[in-house]
Amino acid sequence: MWPFKRKPIVDDDTARWHVDNFTWLVATFGGNNAFADAVLVLPKPGFFPVDGEEGHARALRIFKQVKDYCGMAEWPVELVPDQDPAVLHAASMARWAPVSEKYARGTFSVTDDVVQISYESTLIANPERLIATLAHEVAHYLLAMASTAPPCTDEEHEFLTDLTAVYLGFGVFMANAVYDYEAIHDGVMQGWRSGRSGYLPEQDFIFAVALFIAAKALDPTPAYECLKPHLATLLKRALRDLAVNKHFVEQVKASIPVVAGDGEQQSPGTRPEETA
């Protein structure tokens, strides 16, 4: 027998962080069957149909669908494209070398009671990354409505926001978008570009997706089919780990609100600052 025990995809402290914060998300926002009704949203036909829209019109249609999946269809928010010169410059650079994109792909802000989400306009050409970006910013919006403080620290808020996007059903998109490599050709310029999205590492996203699937007793096969191959392998490992550490899944299940609330949206006590 092989003498070495296979390590879990995240260490014990990281697993506990995810479970505690995911439990808080379910307890805080999972009432009125919100968590029970949450869908594992996937990058496959049927999830994001379009009808020939282009440019910002396409982004608006996708954004509406993201909000629908999140159960936030009626939440008022403006979506605006961000024409950042740094974005356009990075998109045209590189000759046989990677360009690392470190700017924010979207923002969430509230000014004079107007909620606004922006997105990097070049993402329209990459719908999967656009969806991941919009899911992250919508997660900011949801967290702004929380009536209690999460277990994590203020410094970990962006990590919590990524986890919230997984809670909302967008974990596969988030995990696939962490690293992206694409060829670029622009006249005499050619090469390849690397990009990174999100704040959590790939393995953290996958552990969170496994927690979502296990807590909802979903068939993981569609997720395997839609994840990058190495991420699908990680998900299989994570689900095996959770099958052993059943207390993690049971903790999440136990946090699902039993008594439904009145269904009314609450106003954020403190207006959040502009965030990425």
mmCIF file of C-alpha atoms in Angstrom:
data_model
loop_
_atom_site.group_PDB
_atom_site.id
_atom_site.type_symbol
_atom_site.label_atom_id
_atom_site.label_comp_id
_atom_site.label_asym_id
_atom_site.label_seq_id
_atom_site.Cartn_x
_atom_site.Cartn_y
_atom_site.Cartn_z
ATOM 1 C CA MET A 1 0.000 0.000 0.000
ATOM 2 C CA TRP A 2 1.191 3.518 -0.789
ATOM 3 C CA PRO A 3 2.614 4.797 2.524
ATOM 4 C CA PHE A 4 1.637 8.449 2.176
ATOM 5 C CA LYS A 5 -1.782 9.830 2.974
ATOM 6 C CA ARG A 6 -3.245 12.156 0.353
ATOM 7 C CA LYS A 7 -3.551 15.717 1.617
ATOM 8 C CA PRO A 8 -6.888 17.547 1.414
ATOM 9 C CA ILE A 9 -7.059 20.345 -1.162
ATOM 10 C CA VAL A 10 -7.156 22.991 1.615
ATOM 11 C CA ASP A 11 -5.680 22.859 5.115
ATOM 12 C CA ASP A 12 -7.807 22.554 8.256
ATOM 13 C CA ASP A 13 -7.791 26.262 9.079
ATOM 14 C CA THR A 14 -8.829 27.205 5.539
ATOM 15 C CA ALA A 15 -11.575 24.576 5.509
ATOM 16 C CA ARG A 16 -12.891 25.872 8.826
ATOM 17 C CA TRP A 17 -12.884 29.467 7.478
ATOM 18 C CA HIS A 18 -14.980 28.406 4.491
ATOM 19 C CA VAL A 19 -17.409 26.335 6.530
ATOM 20 C CA ASP A 20 -17.927 28.989 9.211
ATOM 21 C CA ASN A 21 -18.479 31.772 6.696
ATOM 22 C CA PHE A 22 -20.625 29.639 4.390
ATOM 23 C CA THR A 23 -22.715 28.687 7.417
ATOM 24 C CA TRP A 24 -23.147 32.374 8.198
ATOM 25 C CA LEU A 25 -24.215 33.089 4.611
ATOM 26 C CA VAL A 26 -26.852 30.347 4.708
ATOM 27 C CA ALA A 27 -28.135 31.435 8.133
ATOM 28 C CA THR A 28 -28.225 35.107 7.118
ATOM 29 C CA PHE A 29 -29.587 34.930 3.576
ATOM 30 C CA GLY A 30 -30.941 31.396 3.139
ATOM 31 C CA GLY A 31 -34.462 31.953 4.452
ATOM 32 C CA ASN A 32 -37.638 31.715 2.374
ATOM 33 C CA ASN A 33 -36.060 28.718 0.603
ATOM 34 C CA ALA A 34 -33.377 30.987 -0.869
ATOM 35 C CA PHE A 35 -30.609 28.432 -0.375
ATOM 36 C CA ALA A 36 -32.871 25.496 -1.238
ATOM 37 C CA ASP A 37 -33.807 27.193 -4.506
ATOM 38 C CA ALA A 38 -30.266 28.267 -5.406
ATOM 39 C CA VAL A 39 -29.106 26.830 -8.724
ATOM 40 C CA LEU A 40 -25.611 25.657 -9.611
ATOM 41 C CA VAL A 41 -25.189 28.016 -12.557
ATOM 42 C CA LEU A 42 -23.056 26.556 -15.330
ATOM 43 C CA PRO A 43 -21.309 27.752 -18.503
ATOM 44 C CA LYS A 44 -23.391 25.632 -20.857
ATOM 45 C CA PRO A 45 -26.245 26.225 -23.299
ATOM 46 C CA GLY A 46 -29.547 27.227 -21.746
ATOM 47 C CA PHE A 47 -28.216 29.156 -18.769
ATOM 48 C CA PHE A 48 -27.526 32.504 -20.456
ATOM 49 C CA PRO A 49 -29.520 32.770 -23.701
ATOM 50 C CA VAL A 50 -29.014 35.908 -25.772
ATOM 51 C CA ASP A 51 -30.966 37.308 -28.677
ATOM 52 C CA GLY A 52 -28.372 38.996 -30.846
ATOM 53 C CA GLU A 53 -27.506 41.775 -28.399
ATOM 54 C CA GLU A 54 -24.070 43.352 -28.700
ATOM 55 C CA GLY A 55 -21.950 45.639 -26.564
ATOM 56 C CA HIS A 56 -23.506 47.047 -23.410
ATOM 57 C CA ALA A 57 -26.924 45.671 -24.378
ATOM 58 C CA ARG A 58 -25.507 42.160 -24.136
ATOM 59 C CA ALA A 59 -23.945 42.959 -20.763
ATOM 60 C CA LEU A 60 -27.309 44.249 -19.517
ATOM 61 C CA ARG A 61 -29.051 41.052 -20.588
ATOM 62 C CA ILE A 62 -26.423 38.875 -18.895
ATOM 63 C CA PHE A 63 -26.582 41.039 -15.780
ATOM 64 C CA LYS A 64 -30.348 40.597 -15.569
ATOM 65 C CA GLN A 65 -29.901 36.843 -15.776
ATOM 66 C CA VAL A 66 -27.228 36.914 -13.057
ATOM 67 C CA LYS A 67 -29.586 38.852 -10.782
ATOM 68 C CA ASP A 68 -32.409 36.410 -11.541
ATOM 69 C CA TYR A 69 -30.278 33.426 -10.529
ATOM 70 C CA CYS A 70 -29.291 35.255 -7.336
ATOM 71 C CA GLY A 71 -32.919 35.907 -6.415
ATOM 72 C CA MET A 72 -32.225 39.644 -6.645
ATOM 73 C CA ALA A 73 -34.176 40.470 -9.807
ATOM 74 C CA GLU A 74 -36.021 43.406 -8.216
ATOM 75 C CA TRP A 75 -33.029 44.922 -6.430
ATOM 76 C CA PRO A 76 -32.379 48.379 -7.936
ATOM 77 C CA VAL A 77 -28.909 48.810 -9.410
ATOM 78 C CA GLU A 78 -27.327 50.576 -12.381
ATOM 79 C CA LEU A 79 -24.848 48.686 -14.575
ATOM 80 C CA VAL A 80 -22.265 50.825 -16.344
ATOM 81 C CA PRO A 81 -19.270 49.947 -18.549
ATOM 82 C CA ASP A 82 -15.839 51.087 -17.395
ATOM 83 C CA GLN A 83 -13.560 52.311 -20.177
ATOM 84 C CA ASP A 84 -10.317 52.216 -18.177
ATOM 85 C CA PRO A 85 -7.311 53.225 -20.317
ATOM 86 C CA ALA A 86 -5.166 50.739 -18.393
ATOM 87 C CA VAL A 87 -7.477 47.964 -19.513
ATOM 88 C CA LEU A 88 -7.272 48.917 -23.165
ATOM 89 C CA HIS A 89 -3.491 49.300 -22.953
ATOM 90 C CA ALA A 90 -3.008 45.896 -21.378
ATOM 91 C CA ALA A 91 -5.245 44.314 -23.988
ATOM 92 C CA SER A 92 -2.986 45.521 -26.800
ATOM 93 C CA MET A 93 0.398 44.685 -25.265
ATOM 94 C CA ALA A 94 2.797 41.714 -25.314
ATOM 95 C CA ARG A 95 4.831 39.938 -27.918
ATOM 96 C CA TRP A 96 5.508 36.349 -26.926
ATOM 97 C CA ALA A 97 5.178 37.317 -23.279
ATOM 98 C CA PRO A 98 2.373 37.315 -20.728
ATOM 99 C CA VAL A 99 0.577 40.423 -19.571
ATOM 100 C CA SER A 100 -0.597 40.120 -15.986
ATOM 101 C CA GLU A 101 -3.835 41.982 -15.374
ATOM 102 C CA LYS A 102 -4.052 43.238 -11.788
ATOM 103 C CA TYR A 103 -6.710 45.923 -12.050
ATOM 104 C CA ALA A 104 -10.244 45.410 -10.806
ATOM 105 C CA ARG A 105 -12.622 43.988 -13.400
ATOM 106 C CA GLY A 106 -15.653 45.514 -11.713
ATOM 107 C CA THR A 107 -16.739 47.754 -8.860
ATOM 108 C CA PHE A 108 -19.691 48.084 -6.506
ATOM 109 C CA SER A 109 -20.601 51.454 -5.013
ATOM 110 C CA VAL A 110 -23.483 53.307 -3.403
ATOM 111 C CA THR A 111 -23.733 57.088 -3.845
ATOM 112 C CA ASP A 112 -26.727 59.161 -2.762
ATOM 113 C CA ASP A 113 -28.814 55.996 -2.416
ATOM 114 C CA VAL A 114 -27.968 54.941 -5.990
ATOM 115 C CA VAL A 115 -26.400 51.498 -6.246
ATOM 116 C CA GLN A 116 -24.017 51.124 -9.167
ATOM 117 C CA ILE A 117 -21.988 48.233 -10.526
ATOM 118 C CA SER A 118 -19.347 48.769 -13.189
ATOM 119 C CA TYR A 119 -17.627 46.205 -15.366
ATOM 120 C CA GLU A 120 -14.572 46.247 -17.573
ATOM 121 C CA SER A 121 -15.962 46.774 -21.084
ATOM 122 C CA THR A 122 -13.490 44.385 -22.711
ATOM 123 C CA LEU A 123 -15.136 41.523 -20.780
ATOM 124 C CA ILE A 124 -18.070 41.553 -23.204
ATOM 125 C CA ALA A 125 -15.855 39.505 -25.527
ATOM 126 C CA ASN A 126 -15.436 36.909 -22.751
ATOM 127 C CA PRO A 127 -18.909 36.177 -21.355
ATOM 128 C CA GLU A 128 -17.743 33.633 -18.766
ATOM 129 C CA ARG A 129 -15.368 36.106 -17.149
ATOM 130 C CA LEU A 130 -18.008 38.825 -17.390
ATOM 131 C CA ILE A 131 -20.460 36.574 -15.542
ATOM 132 C CA ALA A 132 -17.875 35.824 -12.840
ATOM 133 C CA THR A 133 -17.196 39.547 -12.431
ATOM 134 C CA LEU A 134 -20.879 40.441 -12.210
ATOM 135 C CA ALA A 135 -21.500 37.632 -9.705
ATOM 136 C CA HIS A 136 -18.733 39.019 -7.485
ATOM 137 C CA GLU A 137 -20.180 42.529 -7.582
ATOM 138 C CA VAL A 138 -23.731 41.323 -6.949
ATOM 139 C CA ALA A 139 -22.305 39.425 -3.971
ATOM 140 C CA HIS A 140 -21.056 42.777 -2.638
ATOM 141 C CA TYR A 141 -24.616 44.061 -2.902
ATOM 142 C CA LEU A 142 -26.016 41.100 -0.970
ATOM 143 C CA LEU A 143 -23.409 41.443 1.780
ATOM 144 C CA ALA A 144 -24.285 45.121 2.148
ATOM 145 C CA MET A 145 -27.725 43.972 3.321
ATOM 146 C CA ALA A 146 -26.456 41.684 6.093
ATOM 147 C CA SER A 147 -28.021 42.268 9.499
ATOM 148 C CA THR A 148 -25.183 40.569 11.394
ATOM 149 C CA ALA A 149 -21.406 40.597 11.071
ATOM 150 C CA PRO A 150 -19.699 37.621 9.390
ATOM 151 C CA PRO A 151 -17.141 35.462 11.210
ATOM 152 C CA CYS A 152 -14.284 36.741 9.040
ATOM 153 C CA THR A 153 -12.314 39.936 9.592
ATOM 154 C CA ASP A 154 -12.809 43.181 7.685
ATOM 155 C CA GLU A 155 -9.512 42.516 5.897
ATOM 156 C CA GLU A 156 -11.013 39.293 4.521
ATOM 157 C CA HIS A 157 -14.078 40.978 3.033
ATOM 158 C CA GLU A 158 -13.081 40.413 -0.610
ATOM 159 C CA PHE A 159 -12.481 36.723 0.108
ATOM 160 C CA LEU A 160 -15.925 36.578 1.701
ATOM 161 C CA THR A 161 -17.367 38.274 -1.388
ATOM 162 C CA ASP A 162 -15.900 35.548 -3.610
ATOM 163 C CA LEU A 163 -17.349 32.927 -1.258
ATOM 164 C CA THR A 164 -20.719 34.683 -1.445
ATOM 165 C CA ALA A 165 -20.654 34.359 -5.235
ATOM 166 C CA VAL A 166 -20.211 30.604 -4.725
ATOM 167 C CA TYR A 167 -23.108 30.591 -2.243
ATOM 168 C CA LEU A 168 -25.211 32.305 -4.935
ATOM 169 C CA GLY A 169 -24.456 29.439 -7.341
ATOM 170 C CA PHE A 170 -21.607 30.854 -9.436
ATOM 171 C CA GLY A 171 -18.728 28.777 -8.080
ATOM 172 C CA VAL A 172 -17.936 27.044 -11.356
ATOM 173 C CA PHE A 173 -17.647 30.383 -13.150
ATOM 174 C CA MET A 174 -15.516 31.805 -10.347
ATOM 175 C CA ALA A 175 -13.126 28.846 -10.288
ATOM 176 C CA ASN A 176 -12.708 28.737 -14.069
ATOM 177 C CA ALA A 177 -12.000 32.480 -14.178
ATOM 178 C CA VAL A 178 -9.147 32.539 -11.667
ATOM 179 C CA TYR A 179 -6.535 32.009 -14.375
ATOM 180 C CA ASP A 180 -7.020 32.641 -18.054
ATOM 181 C CA TYR A 181 -4.616 32.480 -20.974
ATOM 182 C CA GLU A 182 -5.409 33.667 -24.451
ATOM 183 C CA ALA A 183 -3.574 34.319 -27.693
ATOM 184 C CA ILE A 184 -3.548 37.895 -28.981
ATOM 185 C CA HIS A 185 -3.069 39.097 -32.557
ATOM 186 C CA ASP A 186 -3.132 42.787 -33.411
ATOM 187 C CA GLY A 187 -1.482 43.611 -36.730
ATOM 188 C CA VAL A 188 2.247 42.990 -36.290
ATOM 189 C CA MET A 189 1.776 42.375 -32.552
ATOM 190 C CA GLN A 190 1.213 38.826 -31.452
ATOM 191 C CA GLY A 191 1.733 36.794 -28.339
ATOM 192 C CA TRP A 192 -0.298 35.659 -25.376
ATOM 193 C CA ARG A 193 -1.856 37.243 -22.341
ATOM 194 C CA SER A 194 -2.545 35.899 -18.882
ATOM 195 C CA GLY A 195 -5.243 37.237 -16.638
ATOM 196 C CA ARG A 196 -6.402 36.604 -13.096
ATOM 197 C CA SER A 197 -9.827 37.148 -11.589
ATOM 198 C CA GLY A 198 -11.110 36.899 -8.074
ATOM 199 C CA TYR A 199 -9.370 36.937 -4.720
ATOM 200 C CA LEU A 200 -9.595 33.319 -3.557
ATOM 201 C CA PRO A 201 -7.167 30.716 -4.965
ATOM 202 C CA GLU A 202 -8.482 27.989 -7.252
ATOM 203 C CA GLN A 203 -8.447 25.306 -4.571
ATOM 204 C CA ASP A 204 -10.493 27.500 -2.234
ATOM 205 C CA PHE A 205 -13.135 28.052 -4.871
ATOM 206 C CA ILE A 206 -13.288 24.317 -5.512
ATOM 207 C CA PHE A 207 -13.646 23.487 -1.819
ATOM 208 C CA ALA A 208 -16.498 26.012 -1.614
ATOM 209 C CA VAL A 209 -18.166 24.533 -4.710
ATOM 210 C CA ALA A 210 -17.894 21.084 -3.117
ATOM 211 C CA LEU A 211 -19.518 22.453 0.038
ATOM 212 C CA PHE A 212 -22.364 23.933 -2.045
ATOM 213 C CA ILE A 213 -22.901 20.656 -3.907
ATOM 214 C CA ALA A 214 -22.696 18.476 -0.799
ATOM 215 C CA ALA A 215 -24.966 20.688 1.317
ATOM 216 C CA LYS A 216 -27.611 20.660 -1.422
ATOM 217 C CA ALA A 217 -27.058 16.964 -2.297
ATOM 218 C CA LEU A 218 -26.566 17.805 -5.984
ATOM 219 C CA ASP A 219 -25.227 15.562 -8.723
ATOM 220 C CA PRO A 220 -21.665 16.831 -9.288
ATOM 221 C CA THR A 221 -21.398 15.453 -12.838
ATOM 222 C CA PRO A 222 -22.512 18.683 -14.587
ATOM 223 C CA ALA A 223 -19.913 20.617 -12.599
ATOM 224 C CA TYR A 224 -17.185 18.130 -13.581
ATOM 225 C CA GLU A 225 -18.143 18.591 -17.225
ATOM 226 C CA CYS A 226 -17.985 22.396 -17.069
ATOM 227 C CA LEU A 227 -14.827 22.875 -15.006
ATOM 228 C CA LYS A 228 -11.328 22.978 -16.409
ATOM 229 C CA PRO A 229 -9.933 19.396 -16.246
ATOM 230 C CA HIS A 230 -7.562 20.012 -13.344
ATOM 231 C CA LEU A 231 -10.341 21.744 -11.408
ATOM 232 C CA ALA A 232 -12.742 18.860 -12.026
ATOM 233 C CA THR A 233 -10.117 16.542 -10.525
ATOM 234 C CA LEU A 234 -9.814 18.830 -7.505
ATOM 235 C CA LEU A 235 -13.598 18.862 -7.082
ATOM 236 C CA LYS A 236 -13.717 15.065 -6.986
ATOM 237 C CA ARG A 237 -11.051 15.122 -4.266
ATOM 238 C CA ALA A 238 -12.875 17.825 -2.310
ATOM 239 C CA LEU A 239 -16.158 15.904 -2.390
ATOM 240 C CA ARG A 240 -14.359 12.775 -1.165
ATOM 241 C CA ASP A 241 -12.864 14.837 1.669
ATOM 242 C CA LEU A 242 -16.300 16.148 2.636
ATOM 243 C CA ALA A 243 -17.703 12.614 2.575
ATOM 244 C CA VAL A 244 -15.192 11.848 5.328
ATOM 245 C CA ASN A 245 -15.562 15.153 7.182
ATOM 246 C CA LYS A 246 -19.345 15.017 7.245
ATOM 247 C CA HIS A 247 -19.536 17.450 10.163
ATOM 248 C CA PHE A 248 -18.650 20.285 7.777
ATOM 249 C CA VAL A 249 -21.685 19.599 5.601
ATOM 250 C CA GLU A 250 -23.924 18.956 8.592
ATOM 251 C CA GLN A 251 -22.937 22.333 10.051
ATOM 252 C CA VAL A 252 -24.080 24.086 6.885
ATOM 253 C CA LYS A 253 -27.323 22.126 6.705
ATOM 254 C CA ALA A 254 -28.088 22.885 10.353
ATOM 255 C CA SER A 255 -27.830 26.611 9.650
ATOM 256 C CA ILE A 256 -30.630 26.680 7.060
ATOM 257 C CA PRO A 257 -33.443 28.828 8.536
ATOM 258 C CA VAL A 258 -36.458 26.729 9.433
ATOM 259 C CA VAL A 259 -38.966 29.537 9.855
ATOM 260 C CA ALA A 260 -39.339 31.795 6.828
ATOM 261 C CA GLY A 261 -39.178 35.531 7.377
ATOM 262 C CA ASP A 262 -41.454 38.162 5.908
ATOM 263 C CA GLY A 263 -39.473 38.273 2.672
ATOM 264 C CA GLU A 264 -38.817 41.991 2.832
ATOM 265 C CA GLN A 265 -35.469 43.398 1.884
ATOM 266 C CA GLN A 266 -33.610 45.180 4.630
ATOM 267 C CA SER A 267 -31.661 48.382 4.103
ATOM 268 C CA PRO A 268 -27.939 48.349 4.824
ATOM 269 C CA GLY A 269 -27.200 50.006 8.139
ATOM 270 C CA THR A 270 -24.003 51.556 6.857
ATOM 271 C CA ARG A 271 -23.479 52.466 3.246
ATOM 272 C CA PRO A 272 -20.486 50.520 1.896
ATOM 273 C CA GLU A 273 -17.515 52.233 0.330
ATOM 274 C CA GLU A 274 -16.691 51.679 -3.327
ATOM 275 C CA THR A 275 -15.148 48.234 -3.640
ATOM 276 C CA ALA A 276 -13.624 46.056 -6.326
#
